[in-house]
Amino acid sequence: MASSSSATGGGGGGNGYRTSGVGNRGSMKQTTANFKSLSLKSKQQNQNQQPLVVRRSSSLNAAAPKDDVDGRVRVAVRLRPRNAEELVADADYADCVELQPEVKRLKLRKNNWDSDTYEFDEVFTDFASQKRVYEVVAKPVVESVLDGYNGTVMAYGQTGTGKTYTLGQLGDEDSSDRGIMVRAMEDILANISPETDFVSVSYLQIYMETIQDLLDPSNDNIPIVEDPKTGDVSVPGATLREIRNLSGFLELLQLGEAHRFAANTKLNTESSRSHAILMVQVRRSVIGGVASSSEDGNHNHLGRSCDQPRVRRGKLVVVDLAGSERVQKSGSEGHTLEEAKSINLSLSALGKCINAVAENSPHVPVRDSKLTRLLKDSFGGSARTSLIVTIGPSPRHRGETASTILFGQRAMKVENMLKIKEEFDYKSLSRKLEIQLDKVIIENERRQKAFDDEIKRINLEVQHHISDVERKFAIELEKERAKCQMEYLDSIKKLEEKWMVNQQDHHSNGFTSSGLCNQEGKTVSDFEELAKVEKLLENELNLRKAAELEVNYLKAQMVMLTSTGAGGDTELLQLHKMLEDETIEKRKLQEEVSTLQGQLLQLTFEADQMRRYLGKVGSLNGFSNGHSHMENGHDPSFNSLSEQVGLHRILSMLESQDPNVRIHAVKVVANLAAEEANQEKIVAAGGLSSLLMLLRSYEDETVRRVAAGALANLAMNEANQELIVAEGGISLLAVTAEDAEDPQTLRMVAGAMANLCGNDKLQTKLRSEGGIRALLGMVRCRHPDVLAQIARGIANFAKCESRAAAQGMKSGKSLLIEDGAMPWIVQHANSEASPIRRHIELALCHLAQHEVNVRDMIAGGALWELVRISRDCSREDIRNLARRTLSSSPTFQAELRRLRIEV
């Protein structure tokens, strides 16, 4: 974006501008008023070199049109005032540049009457303050980093033009002199929450094409690591320091600057000889809103209701490039000359990459320099990038100034595709659910205690009430009984008195012959009296029966009151209703706790699957760790989950009718089985039998895969191996190996078989129950991970056979040779996959130690592989073992002499 123009009176205008620059030379360190940042549409360079018509703003405060590409690299120019040497040497010459900050242009003078005009996103005069430079150039990038994007701020220019002052000035004496690094950290710390957010920094330098740690000088050759899936570049070997406050950050910057390489040249007394790179990692927790990013890189901040916590990870990269220089002007020589060559080469590589990205070239040479590899995301990547180019006013350095300006013009053509880095915060949600679960459990315990206390109180009141009723009833019953007895005795006594009177009358009167009529009359009256007595006696008997019936009725009422709690009593009925309500409430609380435990179980798995992605494991020598990471990502939270939910409860979920619950439960058991401390508990609680039941019963591929992985973890222990075999585990694994087609399931089964093959006591069982044939049958999969486990199992089996033969416990050919494993072993002995090749080499060496196997091995072509192993194997111990085996076998020696091969 340059145009040629004629400047009349250029000399006078130049002198006037220079005078203004000299008069304001010290204003670089003064704070000026805040200006509103204006943006201007980027314009394409005219390919036909025609004059460019520049569109001017109507006024300084008029709003500039919005850029059509939000991810374009923003470029600003900053002019350094004349220094003391230039004031003397260039006293009679005008400045080579003329700034027009109101229209964001500068003119580069060719001579007194001709100049080139360039337009940038911002133009800073020599009196622009550090605060204004930060707010225009770096603050939008810092805000994007806080929103979850990557950002880069970089300074480029000739040595001695103020790059380090602009970026890395600490401002110890005057805070207004602080550079972009310090001000950016001030803004970041002011906009984060210390409780939930995290900020860390690394400070590096690229010196002579080596990456060195400025915070740890002993770490002087840090490698660059590139993610093969995403292409992201990182330096995991660099020192990472957490930042809590600004004073700690300033101490780190001072430490880094003390270790940075600098030299005295003709152009700068403290010329930086390395590229300094400050990396700031920002992790922020976001609740209640999510920033979305569109496919074309445009982003907005449309908040939407979201109860799920999320994490935004932004990275700010501040790059203080070493200054470009011409050796003739800088006077570099010796080691300083070599440093200058390295600096110019890396800057040249950076310029080539920017040109390639700006021109949409199919190939961008980012691997030409470590600087371009680290800045891969800044130009053509997904980061928001701002570039500030620093220039000097001296006409003697017009060529370097023109080169710097053209670098900035090319950088303005680069468009990045901004991409937010946001992920679900499973850990935070899991912690919240755990806290919520603890609160529910505490509340449930409190309510349970209150419920128990209320039940005790009600029971006590009921017992007191029943006791009172029984006591009152007993008193009344006793009174009624005493009354009936008294009446009965009185009646008997009256009857006895009457009877006695009648007897006396009967004896005193007698019978005479003369008074027959009187006797007959008396007899009639006696009979009548006797009839009355009998009637009275009958009445008394009836009264006694009625009293007994009443007593029995009262006793029945007492029994009924005792059994039903004073049956019919309204207060007791209310108490029973309260007891029923409390029982229903308790059942609801237990269901709620069970639901939360199930949610916690499921969210723990989803957290591990998102936070630690499934890594491809090349070999499973440490199978328990490999399986744990592969399936769920091993995390200490599984132990705490087991303690909270209970191992028996988790094992009971293996029989759940819900397939999701069953899958999550078997994954938890597999992760717990990865730790040796949990294996004994799992076996004691019946977990081994449950896992074997899953292999036997379920057709679901995920359940069978994870169950086989859990068995593989348990099979790392020798005691568990014998239990697995005793419960028919070999035949179940063999059936699973025949039915399964999924490589991951076959890898788990092969890993379990390989662990069992390492037990000397199980050799015969493995052969008789089809374990060896199943292991060899899985080669149909051809997946390298499955083949690696098969090779490990063959090596373990061959080692056990070799040990048994050496102890005199085995004779005859190897069971592997009898089952036809030799052709496959020879075929894969020189496999490109190192895990397969290493295990097969060991298996061949162990098989060859038993003389009875030698002829079959020679017939199968194994001799040539043993010779190759003895010569070319990368591991010295295997190479020496192969040599000893060949030299100790007479049959091998005879065959080698026949073939004229020397070992």
JSON list of N, CA, C and O in Angstrom, two decimals, residues 770-788:
[
{"chain": "A", "resi": 770, "resn": "GLY", "atom": "N", "xyz": [-7.27, -74.20, 24.99]},
{"chain": "A", "resi": 770, "resn": "GLY", "atom": "CA", "xyz": [-7.37, -73.43, 23.74]},
{"chain": "A", "resi": 770, "resn": "GLY", "atom": "C", "xyz": [-6.84, -72.03, 23.83]},
{"chain": "A", "resi": 770, "resn": "GLY", "atom": "O", "xyz": [-7.09, -71.21, 22.92]},
{"chain": "A", "resi": 771, "resn": "GLY", "atom": "N", "xyz": [-6.09, -71.70, 24.88]},
{"chain": "A", "resi": 771, "resn": "GLY", "atom": "CA", "xyz": [-5.58, -70.33, 25.01]},
{"chain": "A", "resi": 771, "resn": "GLY", "atom": "C", "xyz": [-4.55, -70.00, 23.96]},
{"chain": "A", "resi": 771, "resn": "GLY", "atom": "O", "xyz": [-4.56, -68.89, 23.38]},
{"chain": "A", "resi": 772, "resn": "ILE", "atom": "N", "xyz": [-3.61, -70.93, 23.68]},
{"chain": "A", "resi": 772, "resn": "ILE", "atom": "CA", "xyz": [-2.54, -70.66, 22.70]},
{"chain": "A", "resi": 772, "resn": "ILE", "atom": "C", "xyz": [-3.14, -70.53, 21.30]},
{"chain": "A", "resi": 772, "resn": "ILE", "atom": "O", "xyz": [-2.79, -69.62, 20.54]},
{"chain": "A", "resi": 773, "resn": "ARG", "atom": "N", "xyz": [-4.05, -71.41, 20.95]},
{"chain": "A", "resi": 773, "resn": "ARG", "atom": "CA", "xyz": [-4.67, -71.34, 19.63]},
{"chain": "A", "resi": 773, "resn": "ARG", "atom": "C", "xyz": [-5.47, -70.03, 19.47]},
{"chain": "A", "resi": 773, "resn": "ARG", "atom": "O", "xyz": [-5.47, -69.43, 18.39]},
{"chain": "A", "resi": 774, "resn": "ALA", "atom": "N", "xyz": [-6.15, -69.64, 20.53]},
{"chain": "A", "resi": 774, "resn": "ALA", "atom": "CA", "xyz": [-6.90, -68.37, 20.46]},
{"chain": "A", "resi": 774, "resn": "ALA", "atom": "C", "xyz": [-5.96, -67.18, 20.30]},
{"chain": "A", "resi": 774, "resn": "ALA", "atom": "O", "xyz": [-6.24, -66.24, 19.54]},
{"chain": "A", "resi": 775, "resn": "LEU", "atom": "N", "xyz": [-4.81, -67.23, 21.00]},
{"chain": "A", "resi": 775, "resn": "LEU", "atom": "CA", "xyz": [-3.83, -66.15, 20.89]},
{"chain": "A", "resi": 775, "resn": "LEU", "atom": "C", "xyz": [-3.30, -66.06, 19.46]},
{"chain": "A", "resi": 775, "resn": "LEU", "atom": "O", "xyz": [-3.20, -64.97, 18.88]},
{"chain": "A", "resi": 776, "resn": "LEU", "atom": "N", "xyz": [-2.96, -67.22, 18.87]},
{"chain": "A", "resi": 776, "resn": "LEU", "atom": "CA", "xyz": [-2.45, -67.22, 17.50]},
{"chain": "A", "resi": 776, "resn": "LEU", "atom": "C", "xyz": [-3.55, -66.90, 16.51]},
{"chain": "A", "resi": 776, "resn": "LEU", "atom": "O", "xyz": [-3.28, -66.33, 15.43]},
{"chain": "A", "resi": 777, "resn": "GLY", "atom": "N", "xyz": [-4.80, -67.22, 16.83]},
{"chain": "A", "resi": 777, "resn": "GLY", "atom": "CA", "xyz": [-5.89, -66.94, 15.91]},
{"chain": "A", "resi": 777, "resn": "GLY", "atom": "C", "xyz": [-6.19, -65.46, 15.77]},
{"chain": "A", "resi": 777, "resn": "GLY", "atom": "O", "xyz": [-6.77, -65.02, 14.78]},
{"chain": "A", "resi": 778, "resn": "MET", "atom": "N", "xyz": [-5.79, -64.65, 16.76]},
{"chain": "A", "resi": 778, "resn": "MET", "atom": "CA", "xyz": [-6.08, -63.22, 16.70]},
{"chain": "A", "resi": 778, "resn": "MET", "atom": "C", "xyz": [-5.17, -62.47, 15.72]},
{"chain": "A", "resi": 778, "resn": "MET", "atom": "O", "xyz": [-5.33, -61.26, 15.53]},
{"chain": "A", "resi": 779, "resn": "VAL", "atom": "N", "xyz": [-4.20, -63.16, 15.10]},
{"chain": "A", "resi": 779, "resn": "VAL", "atom": "CA", "xyz": [-3.35, -62.49, 14.11]},
{"chain": "A", "resi": 779, "resn": "VAL", "atom": "C", "xyz": [-4.16, -62.08, 12.89]},
{"chain": "A", "resi": 779, "resn": "VAL", "atom": "O", "xyz": [-3.70, -61.28, 12.06]},
{"chain": "A", "resi": 780, "resn": "ARG", "atom": "N", "xyz": [-5.39, -62.60, 12.76]},
{"chain": "A", "resi": 780, "resn": "ARG", "atom": "CA", "xyz": [-6.23, -62.22, 11.62]},
{"chain": "A", "resi": 780, "resn": "ARG", "atom": "C", "xyz": [-6.56, -60.74, 11.63]},
{"chain": "A", "resi": 780, "resn": "ARG", "atom": "O", "xyz": [-6.88, -60.15, 10.60]},
{"chain": "A", "resi": 781, "resn": "CYS", "atom": "N", "xyz": [-6.50, -60.11, 12.80]},
{"chain": "A", "resi": 781, "resn": "CYS", "atom": "CA", "xyz": [-6.85, -58.70, 12.93]},
{"chain": "A", "resi": 781, "resn": "CYS", "atom": "C", "xyz": [-5.85, -57.80, 12.21]},
{"chain": "A", "resi": 781, "resn": "CYS", "atom": "O", "xyz": [-6.20, -56.79, 11.63]},
{"chain": "A", "resi": 782, "resn": "ARG", "atom": "N", "xyz": [-4.55, -58.13, 12.29]},
{"chain": "A", "resi": 782, "resn": "ARG", "atom": "CA", "xyz": [-3.46, -57.39, 11.66]},
{"chain": "A", "resi": 782, "resn": "ARG", "atom": "C", "xyz": [-3.27, -55.97, 12.23]},
{"chain": "A", "resi": 782, "resn": "ARG", "atom": "O", "xyz": [-2.50, -55.19, 11.69]},
{"chain": "A", "resi": 783, "resn": "HIS", "atom": "N", "xyz": [-3.99, -55.64, 13.28]},
{"chain": "A", "resi": 783, "resn": "HIS", "atom": "CA", "xyz": [-3.78, -54.33, 13.91]},
{"chain": "A", "resi": 783, "resn": "HIS", "atom": "C", "xyz": [-2.46, -54.37, 14.69]},
{"chain": "A", "resi": 783, "resn": "HIS", "atom": "O", "xyz": [-2.19, -55.33, 15.42]},
{"chain": "A", "resi": 784, "resn": "PRO", "atom": "N", "xyz": [-1.62, -53.35, 14.54]},
{"chain": "A", "resi": 784, "resn": "PRO", "atom": "CA", "xyz": [-0.29, -53.41, 15.20]},
{"chain": "A", "resi": 784, "resn": "PRO", "atom": "C", "xyz": [-0.36, -53.55, 16.71]},
{"chain": "A", "resi": 784, "resn": "PRO", "atom": "O", "xyz": [0.47, -54.23, 17.31]},
{"chain": "A", "resi": 785, "resn": "ASP", "atom": "N", "xyz": [-1.35, -52.93, 17.36]},
{"chain": "A", "resi": 785, "resn": "ASP", "atom": "CA", "xyz": [-1.46, -53.05, 18.82]},
{"chain": "A", "resi": 785, "resn": "ASP", "atom": "C", "xyz": [-1.81, -54.48, 19.21]},
{"chain": "A", "resi": 785, "resn": "ASP", "atom": "O", "xyz": [-1.31, -55.01, 20.21]},
{"chain": "A", "resi": 786, "resn": "VAL", "atom": "N", "xyz": [-2.71, -55.12, 18.44]},
{"chain": "A", "resi": 786, "resn": "VAL", "atom": "CA", "xyz": [-3.07, -56.51, 18.73]},
{"chain": "A", "resi": 786, "resn": "VAL", "atom": "C", "xyz": [-1.88, -57.43, 18.50]},
{"chain": "A", "resi": 786, "resn": "VAL", "atom": "O", "xyz": [-1.58, -58.31, 19.30]},
{"chain": "A", "resi": 787, "resn": "LEU", "atom": "N", "xyz": [-1.16, -57.19, 17.38]},
{"chain": "A", "resi": 787, "resn": "LEU", "atom": "CA", "xyz": [0.01, -58.03, 17.09]},
{"chain": "A", "resi": 787, "resn": "LEU", "atom": "C", "xyz": [1.09, -57.86, 18.15]},
{"chain": "A", "resi": 787, "resn": "LEU", "atom": "O", "xyz": [1.79, -58.82, 18.49]},
{"chain": "A", "resi": 788, "resn": "ALA", "atom": "N", "xyz": [1.22, -56.65, 18.70]},
{"chain": "A", "resi": 788, "resn": "ALA", "atom": "CA", "xyz": [2.21, -56.42, 19.76]},
{"chain": "A", "resi": 788, "resn": "ALA", "atom": "C", "xyz": [1.89, -57.25, 21.00]},
{"chain": "A", "resi": 788, "resn": "ALA", "atom": "O", "xyz": [2.78, -57.83, 21.64]}
]
